Coordinates of C-alpha atoms and ligand atoms in Angstrom, one line a residue:
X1 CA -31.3 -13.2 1.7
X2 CA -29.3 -10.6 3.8
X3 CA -25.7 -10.1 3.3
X4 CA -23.2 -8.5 4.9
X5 CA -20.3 -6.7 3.4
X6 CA -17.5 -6.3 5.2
X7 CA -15.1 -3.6 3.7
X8 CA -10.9 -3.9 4.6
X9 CA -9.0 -3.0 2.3
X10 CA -10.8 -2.1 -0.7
X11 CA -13.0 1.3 0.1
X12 CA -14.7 1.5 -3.1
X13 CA -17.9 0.0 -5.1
X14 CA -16.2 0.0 -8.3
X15 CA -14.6 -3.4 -9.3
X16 CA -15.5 -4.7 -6.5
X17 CA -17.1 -8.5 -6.8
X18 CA -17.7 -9.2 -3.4
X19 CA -20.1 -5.9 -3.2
X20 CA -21.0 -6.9 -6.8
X21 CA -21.8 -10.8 -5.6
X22 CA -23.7 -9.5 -2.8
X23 CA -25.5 -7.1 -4.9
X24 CA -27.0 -9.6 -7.2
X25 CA -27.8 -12.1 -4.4
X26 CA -29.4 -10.1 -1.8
X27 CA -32.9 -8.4 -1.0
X28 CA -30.8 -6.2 2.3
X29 CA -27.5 -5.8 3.0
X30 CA -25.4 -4.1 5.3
X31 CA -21.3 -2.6 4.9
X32 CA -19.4 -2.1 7.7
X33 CA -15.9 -0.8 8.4
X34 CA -14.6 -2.0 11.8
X35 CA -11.7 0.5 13.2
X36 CA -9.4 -1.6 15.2
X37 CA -8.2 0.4 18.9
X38 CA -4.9 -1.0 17.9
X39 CA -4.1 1.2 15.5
X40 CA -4.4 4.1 18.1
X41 CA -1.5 1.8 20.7
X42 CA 1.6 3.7 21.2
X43 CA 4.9 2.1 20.8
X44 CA 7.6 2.2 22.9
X45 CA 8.6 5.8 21.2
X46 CA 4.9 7.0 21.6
X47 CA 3.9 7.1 18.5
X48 CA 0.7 5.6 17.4
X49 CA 0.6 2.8 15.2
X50 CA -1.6 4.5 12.7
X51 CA 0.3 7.7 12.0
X52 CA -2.2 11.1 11.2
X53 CA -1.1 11.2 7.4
X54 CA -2.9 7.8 7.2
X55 CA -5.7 8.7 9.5
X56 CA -7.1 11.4 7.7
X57 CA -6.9 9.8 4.2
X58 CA -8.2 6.8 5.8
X59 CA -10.8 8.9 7.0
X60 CA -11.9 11.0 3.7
X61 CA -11.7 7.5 1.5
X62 CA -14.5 6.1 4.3
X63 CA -16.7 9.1 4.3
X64 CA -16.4 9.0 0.4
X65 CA -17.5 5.3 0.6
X66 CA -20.4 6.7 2.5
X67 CA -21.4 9.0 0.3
X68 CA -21.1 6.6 -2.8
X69 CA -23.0 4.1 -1.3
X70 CA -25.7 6.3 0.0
X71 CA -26.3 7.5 -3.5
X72 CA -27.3 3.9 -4.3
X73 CA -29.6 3.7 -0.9
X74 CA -26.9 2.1 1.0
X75 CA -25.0 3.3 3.8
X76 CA -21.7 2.4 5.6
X77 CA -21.6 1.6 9.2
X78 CA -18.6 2.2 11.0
X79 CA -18.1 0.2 14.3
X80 CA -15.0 0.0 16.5
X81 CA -13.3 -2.9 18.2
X82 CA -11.5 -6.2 17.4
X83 CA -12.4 -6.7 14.1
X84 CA -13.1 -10.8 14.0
X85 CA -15.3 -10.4 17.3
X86 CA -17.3 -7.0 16.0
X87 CA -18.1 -9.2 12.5
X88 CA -18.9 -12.2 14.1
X89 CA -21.2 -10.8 16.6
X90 CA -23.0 -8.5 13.9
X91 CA -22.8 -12.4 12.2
X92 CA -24.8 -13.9 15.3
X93 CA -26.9 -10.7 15.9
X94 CA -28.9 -10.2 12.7
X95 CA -28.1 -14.1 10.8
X96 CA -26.7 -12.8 7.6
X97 CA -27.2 -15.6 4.9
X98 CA -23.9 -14.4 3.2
X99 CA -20.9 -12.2 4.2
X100 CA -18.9 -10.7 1.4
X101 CA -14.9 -10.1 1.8
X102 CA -11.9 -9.2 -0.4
X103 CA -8.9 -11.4 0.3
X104 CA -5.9 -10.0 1.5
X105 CA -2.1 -11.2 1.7
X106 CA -1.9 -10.0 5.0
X107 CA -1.3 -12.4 8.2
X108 CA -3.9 -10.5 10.6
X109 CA -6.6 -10.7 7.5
X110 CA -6.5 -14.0 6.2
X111 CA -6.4 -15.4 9.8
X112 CA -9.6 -13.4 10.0
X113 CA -11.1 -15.1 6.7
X114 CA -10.1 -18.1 8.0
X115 CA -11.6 -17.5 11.5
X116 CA -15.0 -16.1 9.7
X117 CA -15.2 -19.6 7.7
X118 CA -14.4 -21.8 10.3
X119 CA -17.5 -20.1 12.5
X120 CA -19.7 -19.2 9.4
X121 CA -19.3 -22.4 7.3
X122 CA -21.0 -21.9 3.9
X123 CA -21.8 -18.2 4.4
X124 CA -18.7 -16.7 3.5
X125 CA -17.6 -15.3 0.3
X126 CA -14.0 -14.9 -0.7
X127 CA -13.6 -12.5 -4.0
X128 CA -10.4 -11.6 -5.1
X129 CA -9.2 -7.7 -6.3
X130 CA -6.6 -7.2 -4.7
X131 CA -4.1 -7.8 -7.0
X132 CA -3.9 -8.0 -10.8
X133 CA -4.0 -11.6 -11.0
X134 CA -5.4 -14.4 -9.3
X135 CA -3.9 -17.4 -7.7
X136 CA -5.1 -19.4 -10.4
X137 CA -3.7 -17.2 -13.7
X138 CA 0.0 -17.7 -12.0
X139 CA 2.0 -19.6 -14.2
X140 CA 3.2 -21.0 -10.9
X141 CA 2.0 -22.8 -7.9
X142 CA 2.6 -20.4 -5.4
X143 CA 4.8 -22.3 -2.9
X144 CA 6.7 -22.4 -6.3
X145 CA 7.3 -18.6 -6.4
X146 CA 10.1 -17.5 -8.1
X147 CA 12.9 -16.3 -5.6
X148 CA 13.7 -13.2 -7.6
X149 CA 11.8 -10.2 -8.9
X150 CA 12.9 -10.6 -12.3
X151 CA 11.7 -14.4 -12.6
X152 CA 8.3 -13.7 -11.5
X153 CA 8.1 -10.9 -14.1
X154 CA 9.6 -13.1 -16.8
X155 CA 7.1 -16.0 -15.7
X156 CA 4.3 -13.6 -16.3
X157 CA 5.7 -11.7 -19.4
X158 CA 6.0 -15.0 -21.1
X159 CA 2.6 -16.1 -20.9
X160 CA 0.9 -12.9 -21.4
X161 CA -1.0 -13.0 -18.5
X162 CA -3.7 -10.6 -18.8
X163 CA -5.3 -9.1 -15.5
X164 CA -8.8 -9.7 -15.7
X165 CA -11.2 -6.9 -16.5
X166 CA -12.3 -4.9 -13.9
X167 CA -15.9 -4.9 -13.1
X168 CA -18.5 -1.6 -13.4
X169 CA -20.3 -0.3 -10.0
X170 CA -23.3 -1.9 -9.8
X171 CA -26.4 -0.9 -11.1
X172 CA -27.9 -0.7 -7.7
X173 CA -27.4 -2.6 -4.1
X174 CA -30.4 -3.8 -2.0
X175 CA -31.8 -2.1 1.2
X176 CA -29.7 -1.7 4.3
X177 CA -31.0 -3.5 7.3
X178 CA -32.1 0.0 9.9
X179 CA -31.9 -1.6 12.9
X180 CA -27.7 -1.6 12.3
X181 CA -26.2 1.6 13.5
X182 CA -22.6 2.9 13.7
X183 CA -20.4 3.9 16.4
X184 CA -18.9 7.5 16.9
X185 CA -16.2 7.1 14.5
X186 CA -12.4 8.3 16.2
X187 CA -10.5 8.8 13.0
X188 CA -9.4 12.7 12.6
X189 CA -10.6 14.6 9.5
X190 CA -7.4 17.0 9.5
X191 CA -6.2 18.1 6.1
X192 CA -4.0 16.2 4.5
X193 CA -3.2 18.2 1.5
X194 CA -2.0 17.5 -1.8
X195 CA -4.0 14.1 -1.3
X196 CA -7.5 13.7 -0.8
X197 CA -8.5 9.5 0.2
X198 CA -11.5 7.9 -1.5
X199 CA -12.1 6.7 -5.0
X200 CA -13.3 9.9 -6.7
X201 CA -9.7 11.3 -5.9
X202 CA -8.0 7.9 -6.7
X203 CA -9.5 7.9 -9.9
X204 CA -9.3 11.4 -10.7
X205 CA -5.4 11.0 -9.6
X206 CA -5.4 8.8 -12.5
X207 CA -7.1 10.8 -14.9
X208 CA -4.6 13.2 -14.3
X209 CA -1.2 11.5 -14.7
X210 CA -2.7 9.6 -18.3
X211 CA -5.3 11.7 -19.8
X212 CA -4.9 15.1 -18.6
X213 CA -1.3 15.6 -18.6
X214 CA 0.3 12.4 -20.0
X215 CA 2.6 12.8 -17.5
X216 CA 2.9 9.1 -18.0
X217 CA 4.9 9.4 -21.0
X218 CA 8.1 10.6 -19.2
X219 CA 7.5 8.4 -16.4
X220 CA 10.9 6.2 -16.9
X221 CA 12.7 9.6 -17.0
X222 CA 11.1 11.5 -13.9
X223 CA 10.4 8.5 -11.3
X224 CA 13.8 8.7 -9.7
X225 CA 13.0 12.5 -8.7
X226 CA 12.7 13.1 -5.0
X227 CA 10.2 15.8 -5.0
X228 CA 7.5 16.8 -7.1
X229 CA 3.7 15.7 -7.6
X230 CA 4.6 14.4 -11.1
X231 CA 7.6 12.6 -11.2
X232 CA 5.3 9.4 -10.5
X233 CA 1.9 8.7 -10.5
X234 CA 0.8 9.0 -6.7
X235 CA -1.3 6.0 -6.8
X236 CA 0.3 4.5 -3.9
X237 CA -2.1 5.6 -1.2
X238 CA -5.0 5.1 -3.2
X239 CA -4.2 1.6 -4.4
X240 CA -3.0 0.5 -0.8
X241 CA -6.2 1.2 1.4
X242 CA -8.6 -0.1 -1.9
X243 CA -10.2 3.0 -3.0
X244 CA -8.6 2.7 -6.6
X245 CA -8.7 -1.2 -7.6
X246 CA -4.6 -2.1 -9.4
X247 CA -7.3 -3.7 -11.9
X248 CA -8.4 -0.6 -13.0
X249 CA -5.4 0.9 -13.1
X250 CA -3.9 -1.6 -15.6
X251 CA -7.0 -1.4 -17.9
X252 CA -6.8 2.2 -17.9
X253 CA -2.6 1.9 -19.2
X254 CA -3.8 -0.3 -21.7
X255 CA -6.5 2.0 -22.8
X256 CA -3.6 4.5 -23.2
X257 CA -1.5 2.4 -24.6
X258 CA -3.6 1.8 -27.5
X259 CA -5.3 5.2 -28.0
X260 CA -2.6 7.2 -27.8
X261 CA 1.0 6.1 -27.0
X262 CA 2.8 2.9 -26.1
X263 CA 6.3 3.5 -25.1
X264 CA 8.9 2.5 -22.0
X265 CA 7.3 4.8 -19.9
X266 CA 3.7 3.3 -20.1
X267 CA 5.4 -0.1 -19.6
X268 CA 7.4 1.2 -17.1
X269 CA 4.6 1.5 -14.6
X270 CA 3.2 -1.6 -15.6
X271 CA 6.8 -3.4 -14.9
X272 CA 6.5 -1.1 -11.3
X273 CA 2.6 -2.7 -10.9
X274 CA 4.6 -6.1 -11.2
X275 CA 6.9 -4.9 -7.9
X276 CA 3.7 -4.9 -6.4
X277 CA 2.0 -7.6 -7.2
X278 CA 5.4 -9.9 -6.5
X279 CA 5.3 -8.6 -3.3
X280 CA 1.4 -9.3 -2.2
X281 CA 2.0 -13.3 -3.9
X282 CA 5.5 -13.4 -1.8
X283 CA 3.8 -12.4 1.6
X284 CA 1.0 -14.5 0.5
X285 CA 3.2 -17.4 0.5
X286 CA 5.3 -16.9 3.3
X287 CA 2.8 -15.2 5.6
X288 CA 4.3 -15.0 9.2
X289 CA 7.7 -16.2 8.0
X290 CA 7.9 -12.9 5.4
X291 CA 8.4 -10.8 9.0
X292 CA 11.5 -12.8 10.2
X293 CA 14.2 -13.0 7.3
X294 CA 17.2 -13.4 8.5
X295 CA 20.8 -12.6 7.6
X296 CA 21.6 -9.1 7.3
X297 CA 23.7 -7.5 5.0
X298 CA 26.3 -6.1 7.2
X299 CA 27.7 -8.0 10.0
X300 CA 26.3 -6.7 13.1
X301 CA 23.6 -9.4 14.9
X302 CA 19.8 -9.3 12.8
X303 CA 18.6 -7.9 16.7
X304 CA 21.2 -4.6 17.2
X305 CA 19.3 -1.7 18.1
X306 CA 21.1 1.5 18.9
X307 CA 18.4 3.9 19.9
X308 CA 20.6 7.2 19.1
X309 CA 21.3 6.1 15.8
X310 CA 17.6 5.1 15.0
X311 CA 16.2 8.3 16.5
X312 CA 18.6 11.1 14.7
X313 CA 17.2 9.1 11.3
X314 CA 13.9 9.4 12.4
X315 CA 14.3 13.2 13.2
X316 CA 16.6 13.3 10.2
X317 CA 19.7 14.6 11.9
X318 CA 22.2 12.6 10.6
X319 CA 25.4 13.6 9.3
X320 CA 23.7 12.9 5.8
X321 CA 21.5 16.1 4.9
X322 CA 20.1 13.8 1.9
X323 CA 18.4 11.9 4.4
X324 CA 17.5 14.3 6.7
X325 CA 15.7 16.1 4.2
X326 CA 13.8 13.3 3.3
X327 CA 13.3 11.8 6.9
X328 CA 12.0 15.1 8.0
X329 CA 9.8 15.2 4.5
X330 CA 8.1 11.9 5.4
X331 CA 7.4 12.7 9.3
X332 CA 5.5 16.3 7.9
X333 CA 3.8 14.8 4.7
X334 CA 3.8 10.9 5.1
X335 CA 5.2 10.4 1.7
X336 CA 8.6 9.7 0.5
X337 CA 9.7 9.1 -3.2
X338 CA 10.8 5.6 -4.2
X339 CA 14.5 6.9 -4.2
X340 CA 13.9 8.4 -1.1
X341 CA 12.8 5.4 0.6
X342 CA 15.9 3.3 -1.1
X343 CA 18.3 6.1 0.4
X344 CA 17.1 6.5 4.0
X345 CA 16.8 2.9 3.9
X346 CA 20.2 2.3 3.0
X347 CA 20.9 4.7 5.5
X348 CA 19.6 3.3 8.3
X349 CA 21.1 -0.3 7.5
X350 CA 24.3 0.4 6.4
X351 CA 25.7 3.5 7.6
X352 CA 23.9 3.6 11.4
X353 CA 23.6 -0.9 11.6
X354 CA 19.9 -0.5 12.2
X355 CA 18.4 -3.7 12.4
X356 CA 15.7 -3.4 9.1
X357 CA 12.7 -3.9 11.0
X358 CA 12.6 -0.7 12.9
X359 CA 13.0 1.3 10.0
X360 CA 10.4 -0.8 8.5
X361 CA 8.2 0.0 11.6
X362 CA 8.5 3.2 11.6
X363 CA 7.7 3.9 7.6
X364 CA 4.7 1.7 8.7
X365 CA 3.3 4.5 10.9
X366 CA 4.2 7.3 9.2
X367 CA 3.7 6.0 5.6
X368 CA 0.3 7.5 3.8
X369 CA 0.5 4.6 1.4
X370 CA 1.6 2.1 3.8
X371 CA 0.8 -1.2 1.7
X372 CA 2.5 -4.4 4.4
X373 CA 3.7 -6.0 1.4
X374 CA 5.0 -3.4 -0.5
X375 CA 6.7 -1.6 2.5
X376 CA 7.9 -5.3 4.4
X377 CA 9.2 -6.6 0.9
X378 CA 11.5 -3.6 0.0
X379 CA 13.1 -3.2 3.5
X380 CA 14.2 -6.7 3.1
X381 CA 15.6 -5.9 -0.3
X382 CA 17.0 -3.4 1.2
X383 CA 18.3 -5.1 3.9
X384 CA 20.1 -7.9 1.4
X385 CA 17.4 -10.8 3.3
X386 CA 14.0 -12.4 2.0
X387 CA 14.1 -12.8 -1.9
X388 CA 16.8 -12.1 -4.0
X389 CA 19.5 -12.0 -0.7
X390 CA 22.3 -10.1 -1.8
X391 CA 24.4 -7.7 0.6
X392 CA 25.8 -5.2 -1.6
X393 CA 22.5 -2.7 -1.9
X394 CA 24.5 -0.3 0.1
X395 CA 23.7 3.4 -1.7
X396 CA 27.0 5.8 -1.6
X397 CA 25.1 8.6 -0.3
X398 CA 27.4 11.6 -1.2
X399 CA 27.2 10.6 -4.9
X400 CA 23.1 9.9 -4.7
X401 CA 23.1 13.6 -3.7
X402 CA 25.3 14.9 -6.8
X403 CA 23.0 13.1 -9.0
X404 CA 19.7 13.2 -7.5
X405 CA 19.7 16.7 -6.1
X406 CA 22.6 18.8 -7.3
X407 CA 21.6 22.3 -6.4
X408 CA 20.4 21.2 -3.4
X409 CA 16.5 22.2 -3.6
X410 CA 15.5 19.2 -2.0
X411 CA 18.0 19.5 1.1
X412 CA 17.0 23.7 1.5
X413 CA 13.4 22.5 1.0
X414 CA 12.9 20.2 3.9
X415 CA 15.7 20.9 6.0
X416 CA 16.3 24.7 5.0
X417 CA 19.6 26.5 4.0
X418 CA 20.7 27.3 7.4
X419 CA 20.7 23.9 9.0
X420 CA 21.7 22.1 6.5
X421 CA 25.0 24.0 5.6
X422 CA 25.7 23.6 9.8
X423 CA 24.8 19.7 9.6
X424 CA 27.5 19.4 7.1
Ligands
FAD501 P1 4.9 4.9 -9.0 O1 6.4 5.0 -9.3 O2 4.1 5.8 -9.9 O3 4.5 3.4 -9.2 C1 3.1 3.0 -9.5 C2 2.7 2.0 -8.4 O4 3.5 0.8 -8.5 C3 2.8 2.5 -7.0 O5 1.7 3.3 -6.6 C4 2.9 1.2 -6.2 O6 1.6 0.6 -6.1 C5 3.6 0.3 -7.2 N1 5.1 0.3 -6.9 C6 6.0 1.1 -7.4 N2 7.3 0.8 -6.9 C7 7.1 -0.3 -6.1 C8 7.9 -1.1 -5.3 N3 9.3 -0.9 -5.3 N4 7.4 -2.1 -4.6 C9 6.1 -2.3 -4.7 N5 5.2 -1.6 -5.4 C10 5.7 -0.6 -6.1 N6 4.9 1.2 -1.7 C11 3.7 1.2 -1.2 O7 2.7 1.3 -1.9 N7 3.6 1.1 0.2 C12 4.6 1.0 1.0 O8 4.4 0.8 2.3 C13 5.9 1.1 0.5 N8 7.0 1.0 1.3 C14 8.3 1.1 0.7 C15 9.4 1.0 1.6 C16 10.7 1.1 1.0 C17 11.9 1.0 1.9 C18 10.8 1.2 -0.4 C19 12.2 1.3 -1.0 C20 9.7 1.3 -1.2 C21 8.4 1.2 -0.7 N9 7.3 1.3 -1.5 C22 6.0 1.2 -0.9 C23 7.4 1.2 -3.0 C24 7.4 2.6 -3.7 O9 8.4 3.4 -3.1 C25 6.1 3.3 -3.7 O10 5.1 2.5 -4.1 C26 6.1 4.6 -4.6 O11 7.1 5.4 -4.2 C27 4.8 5.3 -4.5 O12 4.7 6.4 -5.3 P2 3.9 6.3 -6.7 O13 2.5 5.9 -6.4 O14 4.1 7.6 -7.3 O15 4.7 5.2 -7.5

């Protein structure tokens, strides 16, 4: 039989059942990794939808794939276009007996399941790792979701749902099929240092923050810091383009839990994997319809757009040095802290009447870890629409500042001394 694999969002070959399915029910295979030109369209402020933080861990988590799978004989082809039509015409080209994909909550990728199904009948195969449960372990039907965080969590507290175990990289994977070549990949390999993209990293990452340092222990403590490699554990990026499976992540807090320490810290990242995984089930329901909330917080119209207000945010010169210090952080390193994120957010809502979904845009280019879910799901909680509507998550700015960074390091770091006493 000869399968294809066609990788998304899940750049790695450990637990990984599709690659694993295709593994044990092939004699050649082929992996591709179609780069969409869409990512490279510039908006209406010229920037291009897939900012270079992104790009060049996107790029060093492929070329790690490459190498991982070339270790086992295999090798990753990379071709560029619209991703449906480049699959389907590798589909036609070579007659693949089975094609291998992880499912996705995202509109654009399930409408590309669904498209590959509807032409391939019988040949696809759906797996799903891309969250920590499946549909079927929710104690819910999913158009019954709970509307609010804390139900979901309680739902799945209370029946000890367990995520199942992630699976091992497989012993080996069957020959590649030569005729397939790739295209000249575009992506950038610029630097994109502290991180480095791919599953060697991701893992190592993780390593790190449990068994090296046992960071993890003062996790509940150090999350809410704004700078810092350690206040968290950096995972984001890695879980949101796939090269570290949440699977993996969980069994690995267990493992810690029982070896060496179970506190509220090692539950605390559990209870933050939960944010996540509410999220992917909540666009996963909703699909389209998770874009559009409506009813904002304040009372300005869902559509207002003032272009001044948006673009001092997004160059972070404001009249809030908290949030130019962090807006300018993000455009220079792609990441934000959670609290971060919650400020500028609140920011750009509240204070400046920015309609949510240009600031939700905008984190969606610059973002390193930008996870659609994850990032679409807390602007709206943000915003006071989608679940759990409420209008009061308006941060007081002045007194986030006192508390979160009272000496100022954070302001002088990313905004520097001079500046920042004129901006005030
Ligand atoms: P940790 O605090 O160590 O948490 C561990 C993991 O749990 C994270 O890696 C992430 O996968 C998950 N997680 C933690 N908090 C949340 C949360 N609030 N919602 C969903 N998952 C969570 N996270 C993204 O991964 N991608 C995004 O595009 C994204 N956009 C965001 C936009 C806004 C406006 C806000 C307020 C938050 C956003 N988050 C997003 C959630 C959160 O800020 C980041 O996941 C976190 O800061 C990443 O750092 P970490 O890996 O050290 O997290």
């Amino acid at each position: 039989q000869r399968g294809l694999m066609w990788f998304r969002h899940d750049l790695r070959i450990h637990d990984n059942p599709a690659l694993a399915n295709l593994a044990s029910s092939c004699d050649q295979l082929t992996c591709v990794f179609v780069i969409d030109p869409n990512w490279y369209r510039a908006d209406h402020f010229q920037s291009k939808h897939l900012g270079a933080p992104r790009e060049a861990f996107l790029w060093q988590s492929l070329t790690e794939l490459h190498r991982a799978l070339d270790a086992m004989g295999q090798k990753l082809i990379i071709r560029t276009g619209k991703p449906l039509e480049v699959v389907a015409n590798l589909c036609m080209d070579h007659a693949f007996d089975l094609i291998g994909v992880t499912d996705h909550p995202g509109t654009r990728e399930r409408h590309q399941v669904d498209m590959l199904v509807e032409r391939f009948p019988q040949r696809v195969v759906v797996s799903d790792a891309h969250t920590l449960f499946t549909q079927h372990q929710l104690p819910f039907d999913l158009p019954d979701i709970p509307a609010t965080f804390t139900q979901f969590r309680k739902a799945v507290e209370k029946r000890e749902l367990m995520p199942r175990l992630p699976l091992p990289v497989p012993e080996s994977l069957p020959a590649p099929i030569t005729a397939i070549k790739s295209d000249p990949a575009p992506l950038s390999d610029r630097r994109i240092a502290p991180y480095q993209g791919g599953e060697i990293a991701g893992r190592a990452q993780l390593n790190h923050y449990l068994w090296d340092t046992h960071r993890i222990q003062r996790y509940k403590e150090t999350r809410n810091g704004l700078d810092g490699w350690d206040f968290s554990s950096r995972l984001s990026a890695w879980l949101a383009n796939g090269s570290l499976s949440v699977r993996w992540v969980a069994a690995e807090l267990d493992r810690y839990e029982r070896n060496v320490e179970k506190n509220e810290s090692t539950y605390w990242l559990y209870f933050e994997l939960l944010w996540r995984e509410y999220f992917q089930w909540m666009l996963y329901h909703y699909g389209a319809r998770f874009f559009a909330f409506k009813g904002i917080a304040n009372k300005r119209p869902l559509t207002t757009f003032y272009a001044e207000a948006f673009m001092a945010w997004r160059e972070g010169t404001t009249p809030f040095p908290i949030v130019n210090a962090a807006m300018r952080q993000l455009k220079q390193t792609g990441w934000l802290s959670n609290r971060s994120r919650q400020l500028v957010a609140s920011c750009l809502i509240h204070e400046l009447g920015v309609d949510w979904r240009y600031g939700a845009a905008y984190f969606e280019q610059q973002l390193i870890d930008f996870d659609v879910a994850a990032n679409y799901g807390n602007w709206q909680y943000l915003a006071g629409v989608g679940a759990d509507p409420r209008g009061s998550r308006r941060f007081n700015l002045d007194k986030q500042a006192a508390q979160y960074d009272p000496d100022g390091t954070f302001v002088k770091t990313w905004v520097g001394e001079h500046e920042s006493s004129e901006l005030k």
